[in-house]
Amino acid sequence: MLYGGVIFGHRGCDAVLVVGGRIAALGRSHELIAAIGGNGRAVELRGATVLPGFVDPHLHLLEAASLEAKLDLRGLKRLRQVLSALEAYASQLPRGTWVRAFGLDEALLEERRGPTRAELDAAVPDKPLRLRHQTLHASWLNSCAIERLGLDDPSIPLPTGACVFRDHHGRATGLVVGLEKWISQRIPKVSADELEWRAKAFSKRLAEVGVTAIADAGAHNGLDEVRLFARLVKQGIIRQRVSLMLGADYVEQAPEAAKVAAESGLRLDWVKFMPTSDTQPQRWASVLRRVRALGLGAAFHVTELEEMEAVLTTIELARTEASIRQNGLASLRLEHASLVAPNYLRRIARSGAWIVANPGFLYYRGAKYRQEPGLLPYLFPLKTLSNEGIPIAAASDCPVIPSNPLVGIASACLRETQDGEPVSYDQRLSVREAYSLFTEQAAKVLGIEAGIIASGKLADLVVFSKDPTLLSPKELLKLKPEMTIIGGDLVYQRESRGKPSSVKEVNEPGKTWCVGHRDN
């Protein structure tokens, strides 16, 4: 039981009783303490606020977890900083080791370009280097990596839609697009122990920012990835509730994948569609009908206006019922929908699809968007979408940006870059409106009984010293959770007095513990 605080959405209540992983009752402290007697466990809130836990319905877990063991270049603004960081990091690794780095977007650099092959060779001359683009759709490689992968050979067979950029001599420049899984399959694999460590560390980071449920949006997820996620979930390595998308190339694996997922507590709910330059809506419509016949939803990557046209045409051709499925899950999702022109609003509304937007991009990547001012009126138009009655939820797309819902909420309200530059102020939301995108609305997209505090709902909760919905957007950027609870289990408690309260101690039967204090 949590008592002695503020319960979000329940004026007059100061306590929440949790039984069997769900909220059993809401009321006054003295009433619920009497109800549990000496058999329960109690946490004294000391005026702190209990809110529904955050839901991140679109991230890339394995890629985000890999940052625990690779160089993170997000936030660097000059190419020489990038090259210096690569050189320093690579110098610490044994000879022959693959140098793995992430987070560069050339549009966010002062030079407005990525590194050349020669520049990468100068920084890392004796080890193969892979530097992944912040969007996860491209990589830069040095000569060692290019030679090991055989990419200087223009006749090498590559996946459909992949591109190796070459100079006028036919020599690879170092930039490759659409080869992410192809490269990953050809470089040394991470050991099972290392992968588990990374996943556990990332799950802890999610708990530290109040995230209680996630959806992995990998377009390359097949049966092997489902088995991997199932193991991580079943063994409790990932503490959050996990939903998974299956890549569109693996639809025929869906029955077996669904069986594996169900046995572990992992949810397999959607098929992920990634548009390419040769996307054919008629063909996609046929696949979409097959997906719906299998009882799965569909999630479409949509970042450009051309992609929006192709996806909406696909949905219309499929003539599929796109409204909320019987189990409450969003059956059709438009991922990102970063650009929405007015002429698409009616078609989106008619499709019944949810938009899963990324307002945190405005804060972390707004400088890139401001380079094309003509597009700003159409950029994540959350207020307009809401006014049109189009259902919206919000997500991070981590590791493209960090998974920190409070930053996403603040960004949806501020509509400013990290440098304070405006990005369509007319689309600002209130804090409460933005907060619901990462809680109630995101839970609806995933079809889980969370996102609000009510009897019978899952006890996925986050505790703050102050009510975030009463703070200014800039105050949200500094706020941190005191506790994160998933299914009634305390998975994170913030350190206080220089000492962390362990989960074991807080869960001791018969004892009362306080938020922000180790001893009481």
Short mmCIF file of C-alpha atoms in Angstrom, two decimals:
data_model
loop_
_atom_site.label_atom_id
_atom_site.label_comp_id
_atom_site.label_asym_id
_atom_site.label_seq_id
_atom_site.Cartn_x
_atom_site.Cartn_y
_atom_site.Cartn_z
CA MET A 1 0.00 0.00 0.00
CA LEU A 2 1.06 3.57 -0.77
CA TYR A 3 -0.35 6.08 1.68
CA GLY A 4 -0.06 9.63 2.93
CA GLY A 5 0.25 11.36 -0.44
CA VAL A 6 -1.63 12.72 -3.43
CA ILE A 7 -3.31 10.21 -5.74
CA PHE A 8 -3.55 11.65 -9.23
CA GLY A 9 -7.13 12.01 -10.41
CA HIS A 10 -8.66 11.13 -7.02
CA ARG A 11 -9.27 14.18 -4.88
CA GLY A 12 -9.93 13.17 -1.27
CA CYS A 13 -7.87 9.97 -1.53
CA ASP A 14 -4.37 9.71 -0.10
CA ALA A 15 -3.78 5.96 -0.38
CA VAL A 16 -3.68 3.17 -2.97
CA LEU A 17 -4.03 -0.51 -2.09
CA VAL A 18 -2.41 -3.01 -4.46
CA VAL A 19 -3.29 -6.70 -4.46
CA GLY A 20 -2.08 -9.28 -6.97
CA GLY A 21 -0.42 -6.70 -9.18
CA ARG A 22 -3.55 -4.59 -9.60
CA ILE A 23 -5.07 -1.60 -7.87
CA ALA A 24 -7.53 -3.06 -5.38
CA ALA A 25 -8.80 0.10 -3.68
CA LEU A 26 -8.40 3.85 -3.38
CA GLY A 27 -9.26 5.77 -0.25
CA ARG A 28 -8.09 7.36 2.98
CA SER A 29 -4.99 6.03 4.72
CA HIS A 30 -6.67 4.99 7.96
CA GLU A 31 -9.31 3.01 6.08
CA LEU A 32 -6.89 1.06 3.90
CA ILE A 33 -4.32 0.49 6.67
CA ALA A 34 -7.07 -1.12 8.71
CA ALA A 35 -8.00 -3.24 5.70
CA ILE A 36 -4.52 -4.76 5.24
CA GLY A 37 -3.85 -5.31 8.94
CA GLY A 38 -0.36 -6.62 9.64
CA ASN A 39 -0.05 -8.69 6.49
CA GLY A 40 0.75 -6.01 3.95
CA ARG A 41 3.66 -3.78 3.05
CA ALA A 42 3.30 -0.04 3.32
CA VAL A 43 5.13 2.89 1.79
CA GLU A 44 4.59 6.29 3.37
CA LEU A 45 4.49 8.93 0.63
CA ARG A 46 4.99 12.00 2.83
CA GLY A 47 2.98 14.16 0.48
CA ALA A 48 4.43 12.80 -2.77
CA THR A 49 2.17 12.27 -5.78
CA VAL A 50 1.29 8.87 -7.28
CA LEU A 51 0.59 8.88 -11.01
CA PRO A 52 0.17 6.20 -13.69
CA GLY A 53 3.47 4.87 -14.99
CA PHE A 54 4.70 6.01 -18.37
CA VAL A 55 4.23 3.89 -21.48
CA ASP A 56 6.70 4.17 -24.38
CA PRO A 57 4.90 2.56 -27.34
CA HIS A 58 7.73 2.92 -29.87
CA LEU A 59 11.40 2.32 -29.15
CA HIS A 60 14.17 -0.03 -30.27
CA LEU A 61 15.23 -1.97 -27.22
CA LEU A 62 18.26 -3.87 -28.45
CA GLU A 63 19.71 -0.84 -30.21
CA ALA A 64 19.10 1.33 -27.15
CA ALA A 65 20.56 -1.31 -24.84
CA SER A 66 23.67 -1.52 -27.00
CA LEU A 67 24.51 2.05 -26.01
CA GLU A 68 25.53 0.64 -22.65
CA ALA A 69 28.61 -0.73 -24.39
CA LYS A 70 29.32 1.62 -27.30
CA LEU A 71 30.28 5.22 -27.89
CA ASP A 72 27.28 7.59 -27.80
CA LEU A 73 27.83 10.67 -29.95
CA ARG A 74 24.40 12.26 -29.57
CA GLY A 75 24.69 15.90 -28.63
CA LEU A 76 28.02 16.62 -30.34
CA LYS A 77 27.73 19.58 -32.69
CA ARG A 78 31.06 19.68 -34.55
CA LEU A 79 32.62 17.06 -36.79
CA ARG A 80 36.04 17.46 -35.18
CA GLN A 81 34.43 16.60 -31.81
CA VAL A 82 33.02 13.44 -33.37
CA LEU A 83 36.34 12.41 -34.86
CA SER A 84 38.23 13.15 -31.64
CA ALA A 85 35.74 11.09 -29.62
CA LEU A 86 36.07 8.17 -32.05
CA GLU A 87 39.88 8.32 -31.89
CA ALA A 88 39.95 8.42 -28.08
CA TYR A 89 37.42 5.61 -27.73
CA ALA A 90 39.06 3.34 -30.31
CA SER A 91 42.48 3.76 -28.70
CA GLN A 92 41.16 2.01 -25.57
CA LEU A 93 40.08 -1.12 -27.47
CA PRO A 94 42.26 -4.13 -28.34
CA ARG A 95 43.63 -4.28 -31.89
CA GLY A 96 41.17 -5.90 -34.30
CA THR A 97 38.13 -5.15 -32.15
CA TRP A 98 35.15 -3.64 -33.95
CA VAL A 99 34.64 -0.03 -32.89
CA ARG A 100 30.91 0.56 -32.46
CA ALA A 101 29.50 4.07 -32.15
CA PHE A 102 26.08 5.63 -32.49
CA GLY A 103 24.23 8.90 -32.62
CA LEU A 104 25.56 11.03 -35.47
CA ASP A 105 23.16 13.02 -37.67
CA GLU A 106 24.97 15.20 -40.19
CA ALA A 107 22.08 17.70 -40.25
CA LEU A 108 22.71 18.49 -36.58
CA LEU A 109 26.42 19.25 -37.10
CA GLU A 110 27.69 22.74 -37.80
CA GLU A 111 29.35 21.42 -40.98
CA ARG A 112 26.05 19.92 -42.21
CA ARG A 113 27.87 16.81 -43.46
CA GLY A 114 29.00 13.47 -42.21
CA PRO A 115 32.61 12.21 -42.01
CA THR A 116 34.43 11.06 -45.12
CA ARG A 117 36.11 7.69 -45.38
CA ALA A 118 39.50 9.38 -45.17
CA GLU A 119 38.52 11.26 -42.00
CA LEU A 120 37.31 8.04 -40.38
CA ASP A 121 40.53 6.28 -41.39
CA ALA A 122 42.59 9.05 -39.80
CA ALA A 123 40.63 8.76 -36.56
CA VAL A 124 40.51 4.95 -36.48
CA PRO A 125 43.20 3.56 -38.81
CA ASP A 126 43.72 0.04 -37.46
CA LYS A 127 40.31 -1.23 -36.35
CA PRO A 128 37.02 -1.74 -38.21
CA LEU A 129 34.60 1.08 -37.37
CA ARG A 130 30.84 1.22 -37.63
CA LEU A 131 29.21 4.54 -36.76
CA ARG A 132 25.42 4.26 -36.85
CA HIS A 133 23.27 7.18 -37.90
CA GLN A 134 21.00 8.60 -35.23
CA THR A 135 17.94 7.50 -37.25
CA LEU A 136 19.14 3.85 -37.25
CA HIS A 137 18.74 3.71 -41.05
CA ALA A 138 22.36 4.28 -42.13
CA SER A 139 25.98 3.79 -41.06
CA TRP A 140 29.41 5.26 -41.74
CA LEU A 141 32.28 2.76 -42.15
CA ASN A 142 36.04 3.19 -42.26
CA SER A 143 38.31 1.33 -44.68
CA CYS A 144 38.93 -1.60 -42.30
CA ALA A 145 35.19 -2.20 -42.01
CA ILE A 146 34.56 -1.72 -45.73
CA GLU A 147 37.28 -4.24 -46.60
CA ARG A 148 36.03 -6.83 -44.12
CA LEU A 149 32.50 -6.49 -45.47
CA GLY A 150 33.61 -6.50 -49.11
CA LEU A 151 31.75 -3.30 -49.91
CA ASP A 152 34.40 -1.88 -52.26
CA ASP A 153 33.21 -4.49 -54.77
CA PRO A 154 30.36 -2.85 -56.72
CA SER A 155 29.04 -6.26 -57.78
CA ILE A 156 28.42 -7.49 -54.22
CA PRO A 157 24.76 -8.58 -53.82
CA LEU A 158 22.86 -6.34 -51.40
CA PRO A 159 19.32 -6.24 -50.00
CA THR A 160 16.62 -4.51 -52.01
CA GLY A 161 16.65 -0.77 -51.44
CA ALA A 162 20.17 -0.71 -49.95
CA CYS A 163 22.70 1.82 -51.17
CA VAL A 164 26.49 2.01 -50.88
CA PHE A 165 27.54 5.54 -51.77
CA ARG A 166 30.52 5.59 -54.14
CA ASP A 167 32.84 8.20 -55.60
CA HIS A 168 33.42 8.69 -59.34
CA HIS A 169 35.96 5.85 -59.25
CA GLY A 170 33.37 3.44 -57.85
CA ARG A 171 35.09 3.35 -54.45
CA ALA A 172 32.82 3.28 -51.36
CA THR A 173 32.75 6.67 -49.60
CA GLY A 174 31.95 5.15 -46.20
CA LEU A 175 28.23 5.98 -46.05
CA VAL A 176 25.80 3.09 -46.48
CA VAL A 177 22.00 3.19 -46.25
CA GLY A 178 19.54 0.35 -45.77
CA LEU A 179 22.21 -2.17 -44.74
CA GLU A 180 21.71 -2.15 -40.97
CA LYS A 181 20.63 -5.75 -40.49
CA TRP A 182 22.95 -6.95 -43.27
CA ILE A 183 25.95 -5.42 -41.47
CA SER A 184 24.85 -6.68 -38.05
CA GLN A 185 24.73 -10.23 -39.41
CA ARG A 186 28.34 -9.98 -40.61
CA ILE A 187 30.16 -8.49 -37.64
CA PRO A 188 30.99 -10.34 -34.41
CA LYS A 189 27.91 -11.11 -32.37
CA VAL A 190 27.52 -10.07 -28.78
CA SER A 191 27.64 -12.94 -26.27
CA ALA A 192 24.44 -13.96 -24.49
CA ASP A 193 25.82 -12.74 -21.16
CA GLU A 194 26.77 -9.37 -22.63
CA LEU A 195 23.36 -8.98 -24.28
CA GLU A 196 21.57 -9.80 -21.03
CA TRP A 197 23.70 -7.29 -19.15
CA ARG A 198 22.89 -4.58 -21.69
CA ALA A 199 19.15 -5.33 -21.62
CA LYS A 200 19.08 -5.34 -17.83
CA ALA A 201 20.96 -2.03 -17.66
CA PHE A 202 18.61 -0.41 -20.17
CA SER A 203 15.54 -1.72 -18.35
CA LYS A 204 16.92 -0.09 -15.21
CA ARG A 205 17.35 3.20 -17.07
CA LEU A 206 13.75 3.02 -18.21
CA ALA A 207 12.60 2.44 -14.64
CA GLU A 208 14.63 5.44 -13.50
CA VAL A 209 12.52 7.69 -15.73
CA GLY A 210 9.22 6.04 -14.78
CA VAL A 211 8.64 3.84 -17.85
CA THR A 212 6.57 0.76 -16.98
CA ALA A 213 5.61 -0.61 -20.43
CA ILE A 214 7.19 -0.49 -23.88
CA ALA A 215 6.74 -1.63 -27.46
CA ASP A 216 9.73 -2.60 -29.57
CA ALA A 217 9.22 -1.26 -33.09
CA GLY A 218 11.96 -3.15 -34.93
CA ALA A 219 11.16 -3.64 -38.61
CA HIS A 220 13.66 -6.53 -38.73
CA ASN A 221 12.10 -8.57 -35.93
CA GLY A 222 11.61 -12.16 -37.03
CA LEU A 223 11.20 -15.45 -35.17
CA ASP A 224 14.78 -15.36 -33.85
CA GLU A 225 14.25 -11.90 -32.34
CA VAL A 226 10.93 -12.99 -30.84
CA ARG A 227 12.68 -15.92 -29.14
CA LEU A 228 15.35 -13.57 -27.82
CA PHE A 229 12.82 -11.10 -26.42
CA ALA A 230 10.78 -13.96 -24.97
CA ARG A 231 13.83 -15.18 -23.05
CA LEU A 232 14.66 -11.71 -21.74
CA VAL A 233 11.07 -11.19 -20.57
CA LYS A 234 10.60 -14.66 -19.10
CA GLN A 235 13.83 -14.43 -17.09
CA GLY A 236 12.84 -11.03 -15.72
CA ILE A 237 15.85 -9.32 -17.31
CA ILE A 238 13.49 -6.72 -18.78
CA ARG A 239 11.19 -5.56 -16.00
CA GLN A 240 8.80 -3.51 -18.13
CA ARG A 241 5.78 -4.97 -19.88
CA VAL A 242 6.90 -5.64 -23.45
CA SER A 243 4.97 -5.65 -26.72
CA LEU A 244 6.71 -6.47 -29.97
CA MET A 245 6.30 -5.74 -33.67
CA LEU A 246 7.07 -8.37 -36.28
CA GLY A 247 8.78 -7.20 -39.47
CA ALA A 248 6.61 -7.27 -42.60
CA ASP A 249 9.11 -9.64 -44.25
CA TYR A 250 8.33 -12.23 -41.56
CA VAL A 251 4.53 -12.36 -41.68
CA GLU A 252 4.55 -16.09 -42.44
CA GLN A 253 6.41 -16.67 -39.17
CA ALA A 254 3.62 -14.98 -37.22
CA PRO A 255 1.78 -18.12 -35.97
CA GLU A 256 4.94 -19.69 -34.51
CA ALA A 257 6.16 -16.33 -33.23
CA ALA A 258 2.83 -15.69 -31.49
CA LYS A 259 3.09 -19.05 -29.76
CA VAL A 260 6.62 -18.33 -28.51
CA ALA A 261 5.55 -14.90 -27.29
CA ALA A 262 2.47 -16.16 -25.46
CA GLU A 263 4.48 -18.75 -23.53
CA SER A 264 6.74 -16.06 -22.07
CA GLY A 265 4.38 -13.19 -21.31
CA LEU A 266 5.66 -11.23 -24.30
CA ARG A 267 2.98 -9.62 -26.48
CA LEU A 268 3.18 -9.84 -30.27
CA ASP A 269 0.60 -7.39 -31.55
CA TRP A 270 1.62 -5.71 -34.81
CA VAL A 271 3.45 -6.11 -38.09
CA LYS A 272 5.83 -3.25 -38.94
CA PHE A 273 5.78 -1.84 -42.47
CA MET A 274 8.75 0.25 -43.69
CA PRO A 275 8.09 2.18 -46.93
CA THR A 276 10.81 2.28 -49.59
CA SER A 277 11.17 4.19 -52.86
CA ASP A 278 9.47 1.33 -54.70
CA THR A 279 6.63 0.68 -52.25
CA GLN A 280 3.54 -0.54 -54.09
CA PRO A 281 0.30 0.15 -52.15
CA GLN A 282 -1.56 -2.60 -54.04
CA ARG A 283 0.96 -5.22 -52.88
CA TRP A 284 1.04 -3.81 -49.36
CA ALA A 285 -2.76 -3.92 -49.23
CA SER A 286 -2.64 -7.65 -49.91
CA VAL A 287 -0.11 -8.13 -47.09
CA LEU A 288 -2.22 -5.96 -44.80
CA ARG A 289 -5.28 -8.14 -45.40
CA ARG A 290 -3.17 -11.19 -44.51
CA VAL A 291 -1.92 -9.46 -41.35
CA ARG A 292 -5.45 -8.60 -40.24
CA ALA A 293 -6.60 -12.17 -40.97
CA LEU A 294 -3.91 -13.37 -38.56
CA GLY A 295 -5.40 -11.14 -35.86
CA LEU A 296 -2.47 -8.73 -35.84
CA GLY A 297 -2.39 -4.97 -36.14
CA ALA A 298 -0.24 -3.00 -38.55
CA ALA A 299 2.23 -0.22 -37.78
CA PHE A 300 3.44 1.95 -40.66
CA HIS A 301 6.63 4.03 -40.58
CA VAL A 302 5.61 7.48 -41.85
CA THR A 303 8.06 10.39 -41.79
CA GLU A 304 7.62 11.96 -45.25
CA LEU A 305 4.56 13.23 -47.11
CA GLU A 306 5.19 10.68 -49.86
CA GLU A 307 5.12 7.91 -47.26
CA MET A 308 1.87 9.25 -45.83
CA GLU A 309 0.28 9.07 -49.29
CA ALA A 310 1.48 5.49 -49.85
CA VAL A 311 0.34 4.30 -46.42
CA LEU A 312 -3.12 5.88 -46.56
CA THR A 313 -3.61 4.49 -50.06
CA THR A 314 -2.63 1.05 -48.76
CA ILE A 315 -5.16 1.25 -45.95
CA GLU A 316 -7.89 2.41 -48.31
CA LEU A 317 -7.15 -0.34 -50.82
CA ALA A 318 -7.16 -3.00 -48.11
CA ARG A 319 -10.65 -1.91 -47.05
CA THR A 320 -9.80 -3.24 -43.61
CA GLU A 321 -11.66 -2.26 -40.46
CA ALA A 322 -9.19 0.02 -38.73
CA SER A 323 -11.09 0.92 -35.60
CA ILE A 324 -10.04 -0.33 -32.18
CA ARG A 325 -9.92 -4.10 -32.03
CA GLN A 326 -12.03 -6.08 -29.61
CA ASN A 327 -9.21 -6.36 -27.07
CA GLY A 328 -8.71 -2.59 -27.04
CA LEU A 329 -5.49 -2.56 -29.08
CA ALA A 330 -4.96 0.00 -31.83
CA SER A 331 -5.13 -2.11 -34.99
CA LEU A 332 -3.59 0.51 -37.28
CA ARG A 333 -0.77 2.82 -36.27
CA LEU A 334 1.05 5.59 -38.13
CA GLU A 335 4.49 5.73 -36.54
CA HIS A 336 6.05 9.19 -36.17
CA ALA A 337 3.76 11.00 -38.64
CA SER A 338 6.24 13.83 -38.33
CA LEU A 339 4.77 15.68 -41.32
CA VAL A 340 0.99 15.92 -41.67
CA ALA A 341 -0.31 18.28 -44.34
CA PRO A 342 -3.90 19.57 -43.95
CA ASN A 343 -5.14 17.63 -46.99
CA TYR A 344 -4.38 14.35 -45.16
CA LEU A 345 -6.35 15.06 -41.99
CA ARG A 346 -9.70 13.79 -43.26
CA ARG A 347 -8.16 10.64 -44.73
CA ILE A 348 -6.31 9.87 -41.49
CA ALA A 349 -9.48 10.37 -39.47
CA ARG A 350 -11.45 8.17 -41.87
CA SER A 351 -8.82 5.41 -41.64
CA GLY A 352 -9.30 5.10 -37.88
CA ALA A 353 -5.54 4.82 -37.42
CA TRP A 354 -3.72 6.05 -34.34
CA ILE A 355 -0.78 8.39 -34.68
CA VAL A 356 2.18 7.57 -32.44
CA ALA A 357 4.16 10.80 -32.48
CA ASN A 358 7.54 11.83 -31.10
CA PRO A 359 7.26 15.31 -29.57
CA GLY A 360 10.69 14.88 -27.96
CA PHE A 361 12.17 15.22 -31.46
CA LEU A 362 11.29 18.91 -31.35
CA TYR A 363 13.59 19.38 -28.36
CA TYR A 364 16.47 17.12 -29.35
CA ARG A 365 16.29 17.41 -33.16
CA GLY A 366 14.43 20.67 -33.68
CA ALA A 367 17.50 22.40 -35.08
CA LYS A 368 17.37 19.98 -38.03
CA TYR A 369 13.70 20.71 -38.71
CA ARG A 370 14.25 24.45 -38.59
CA GLN A 371 16.51 24.14 -41.64
CA GLU A 372 13.32 23.65 -43.68
CA PRO A 373 11.00 26.42 -42.44
CA GLY A 374 8.38 25.68 -45.07
CA LEU A 375 7.64 22.36 -43.39
CA LEU A 376 7.34 23.66 -39.82
CA PRO A 377 3.55 24.25 -39.96
CA TYR A 378 3.08 20.53 -40.68
CA LEU A 379 5.60 19.22 -38.14
CA PHE A 380 4.05 17.07 -35.40
CA PRO A 381 0.82 19.13 -35.48
CA LEU A 382 -0.48 17.63 -32.24
CA LYS A 383 -3.01 20.35 -31.45
CA THR A 384 -4.51 20.14 -34.93
CA LEU A 385 -4.67 16.34 -34.83
CA SER A 386 -6.38 16.47 -31.45
CA ASN A 387 -8.88 19.06 -32.66
CA GLU A 388 -9.70 16.82 -35.64
CA GLY A 389 -10.48 13.93 -33.30
CA ILE A 390 -7.56 11.81 -34.52
CA PRO A 391 -6.31 9.58 -31.68
CA ILE A 392 -2.72 10.32 -30.67
CA ALA A 393 -0.16 8.76 -28.36
CA ALA A 394 3.47 9.70 -27.87
CA ALA A 395 6.72 7.72 -27.83
CA SER A 396 10.47 8.31 -27.75
CA ASP A 397 11.83 6.21 -30.64
CA CYS A 398 14.82 5.60 -28.36
CA PRO A 399 17.76 5.49 -29.05
CA VAL A 400 17.12 8.15 -31.71
CA ILE A 401 16.48 10.31 -28.65
CA PRO A 402 16.62 9.23 -24.99
CA SER A 403 13.55 7.57 -23.53
CA ASN A 404 12.50 10.21 -21.01
CA PRO A 405 8.76 10.89 -21.15
CA LEU A 406 9.05 14.08 -19.08
CA VAL A 407 11.22 15.61 -21.82
CA GLY A 408 8.67 14.56 -24.43
CA ILE A 409 5.86 16.09 -22.38
CA ALA A 410 7.78 19.33 -21.87
CA SER A 411 8.61 19.43 -25.58
CA ALA A 412 4.97 19.05 -26.61
CA CYS A 413 4.17 22.03 -24.39
CA LEU A 414 7.18 24.25 -25.16
CA ARG A 415 7.59 23.51 -28.89
CA GLU A 416 11.19 24.70 -28.66
CA THR A 417 14.60 23.29 -29.50
CA GLN A 418 17.28 22.74 -26.86
CA ASP A 419 18.57 26.19 -27.79
CA GLY A 420 15.17 27.78 -27.19
CA GLU A 421 14.28 28.31 -30.86
CA PRO A 422 10.52 28.09 -31.62
CA VAL A 423 8.96 25.23 -33.58
CA SER A 424 5.32 26.12 -34.36
CA TYR A 425 4.08 27.62 -31.09
CA ASP A 426 0.47 27.33 -32.32
CA GLN A 427 0.67 23.55 -31.80
CA ARG A 428 1.49 23.72 -28.09
CA LEU A 429 -0.39 21.40 -25.73
CA SER A 430 -1.16 21.86 -22.04
CA VAL A 431 0.87 19.79 -19.59
CA ARG A 432 -2.16 17.61 -18.82
CA GLU A 433 -2.85 17.03 -22.52
CA ALA A 434 0.77 16.08 -23.15
CA TYR A 435 0.96 13.91 -20.03
CA SER A 436 -1.94 11.77 -21.22
CA LEU A 437 -0.10 11.01 -24.48
CA PHE A 438 2.56 9.08 -22.53
CA THR A 439 0.13 7.41 -20.11
CA GLU A 440 -3.56 6.87 -20.85
CA GLN A 441 -3.30 7.28 -24.62
CA ALA A 442 -0.13 5.21 -24.95
CA ALA A 443 -1.68 2.43 -22.83
CA LYS A 444 -4.70 2.40 -25.17
CA VAL A 445 -2.41 1.94 -28.16
CA LEU A 446 -0.82 -1.08 -26.49
CA GLY A 447 -4.16 -2.43 -25.30
CA ILE A 448 -3.00 -2.75 -21.69
CA GLU A 449 -5.06 -1.97 -18.61
CA ALA A 450 -2.80 0.81 -17.42
CA GLY A 451 -2.29 4.52 -17.95
CA ILE A 452 -4.87 5.61 -15.37
CA ILE A 453 -5.29 5.02 -11.65
CA ALA A 454 -8.51 3.13 -11.00
CA SER A 455 -9.64 0.00 -9.18
CA GLY A 456 -8.92 -3.11 -11.21
CA LYS A 457 -6.22 -1.49 -13.35
CA LEU A 458 -2.63 -2.72 -13.41
CA ALA A 459 -0.55 -1.32 -10.56
CA ASP A 460 1.99 0.33 -12.88
CA LEU A 461 2.75 3.53 -11.03
CA VAL A 462 5.32 6.28 -10.69
CA VAL A 463 5.83 8.51 -7.65
CA PHE A 464 7.01 12.12 -7.86
CA SER A 465 7.80 14.56 -5.07
CA LYS A 466 5.51 17.03 -6.87
CA ASP A 467 2.54 16.65 -9.20
CA PRO A 468 4.11 17.02 -12.69
CA THR A 469 0.84 18.22 -14.20
CA LEU A 470 0.98 21.32 -11.97
CA LEU A 471 4.52 22.27 -12.99
CA SER A 472 5.73 24.40 -15.88
CA PRO A 473 7.22 22.61 -18.89
CA LYS A 474 10.72 23.82 -17.99
CA GLU A 475 10.32 22.51 -14.45
CA LEU A 476 9.46 19.10 -15.93
CA LEU A 477 12.88 18.96 -17.56
CA LYS A 478 14.48 18.83 -14.10
CA LEU A 479 11.99 16.51 -12.37
CA LYS A 480 12.93 12.90 -11.52
CA PRO A 481 10.77 10.03 -10.22
CA GLU A 482 11.10 8.93 -6.61
CA MET A 483 9.74 5.42 -7.25
CA THR A 484 8.62 3.25 -10.15
CA ILE A 485 6.26 0.34 -9.53
CA ILE A 486 5.33 -2.34 -12.08
CA GLY A 487 2.58 -4.81 -11.26
CA GLY A 488 2.85 -3.85 -7.60
CA ASP A 489 6.60 -4.56 -7.50
CA LEU A 490 8.96 -1.73 -6.64
CA VAL A 491 11.52 -1.79 -9.46
CA TYR A 492 13.18 1.54 -8.78
CA GLN A 493 13.63 3.88 -5.81
CA ARG A 494 15.64 7.04 -6.07
CA GLU A 495 18.73 7.35 -3.90
CA SER A 496 18.48 9.64 -0.90
CA ARG A 497 21.01 10.73 1.71
CA GLY A 498 23.64 9.22 -0.55
CA LYS A 499 22.27 5.69 0.00
CA PRO A 500 19.89 3.72 -2.19
CA SER A 501 16.93 1.90 -0.66
CA SER A 502 17.03 -1.64 -2.03
CA VAL A 503 13.93 -3.36 -3.33
CA LYS A 504 14.40 -6.12 -0.80
CA GLU A 505 14.34 -3.72 2.14
CA VAL A 506 11.34 -1.78 0.90
CA ASN A 507 9.39 -5.01 0.39
CA GLU A 508 9.99 -6.34 3.89
CA PRO A 509 6.62 -7.48 5.25
CA GLY A 510 5.27 -5.59 8.22
CA LYS A 511 7.51 -2.54 7.82
CA THR A 512 6.65 0.99 6.84
CA TRP A 513 9.02 2.88 4.59
CA CYS A 514 9.04 6.48 3.43
CA VAL A 515 9.58 8.04 0.03
CA GLY A 516 12.95 9.80 0.12
CA HIS A 517 14.15 8.08 3.29
CA ARG A 518 16.01 4.89 3.99
CA ASP A 519 15.32 4.61 7.70
CA ASN A 520 12.03 5.11 9.54
#
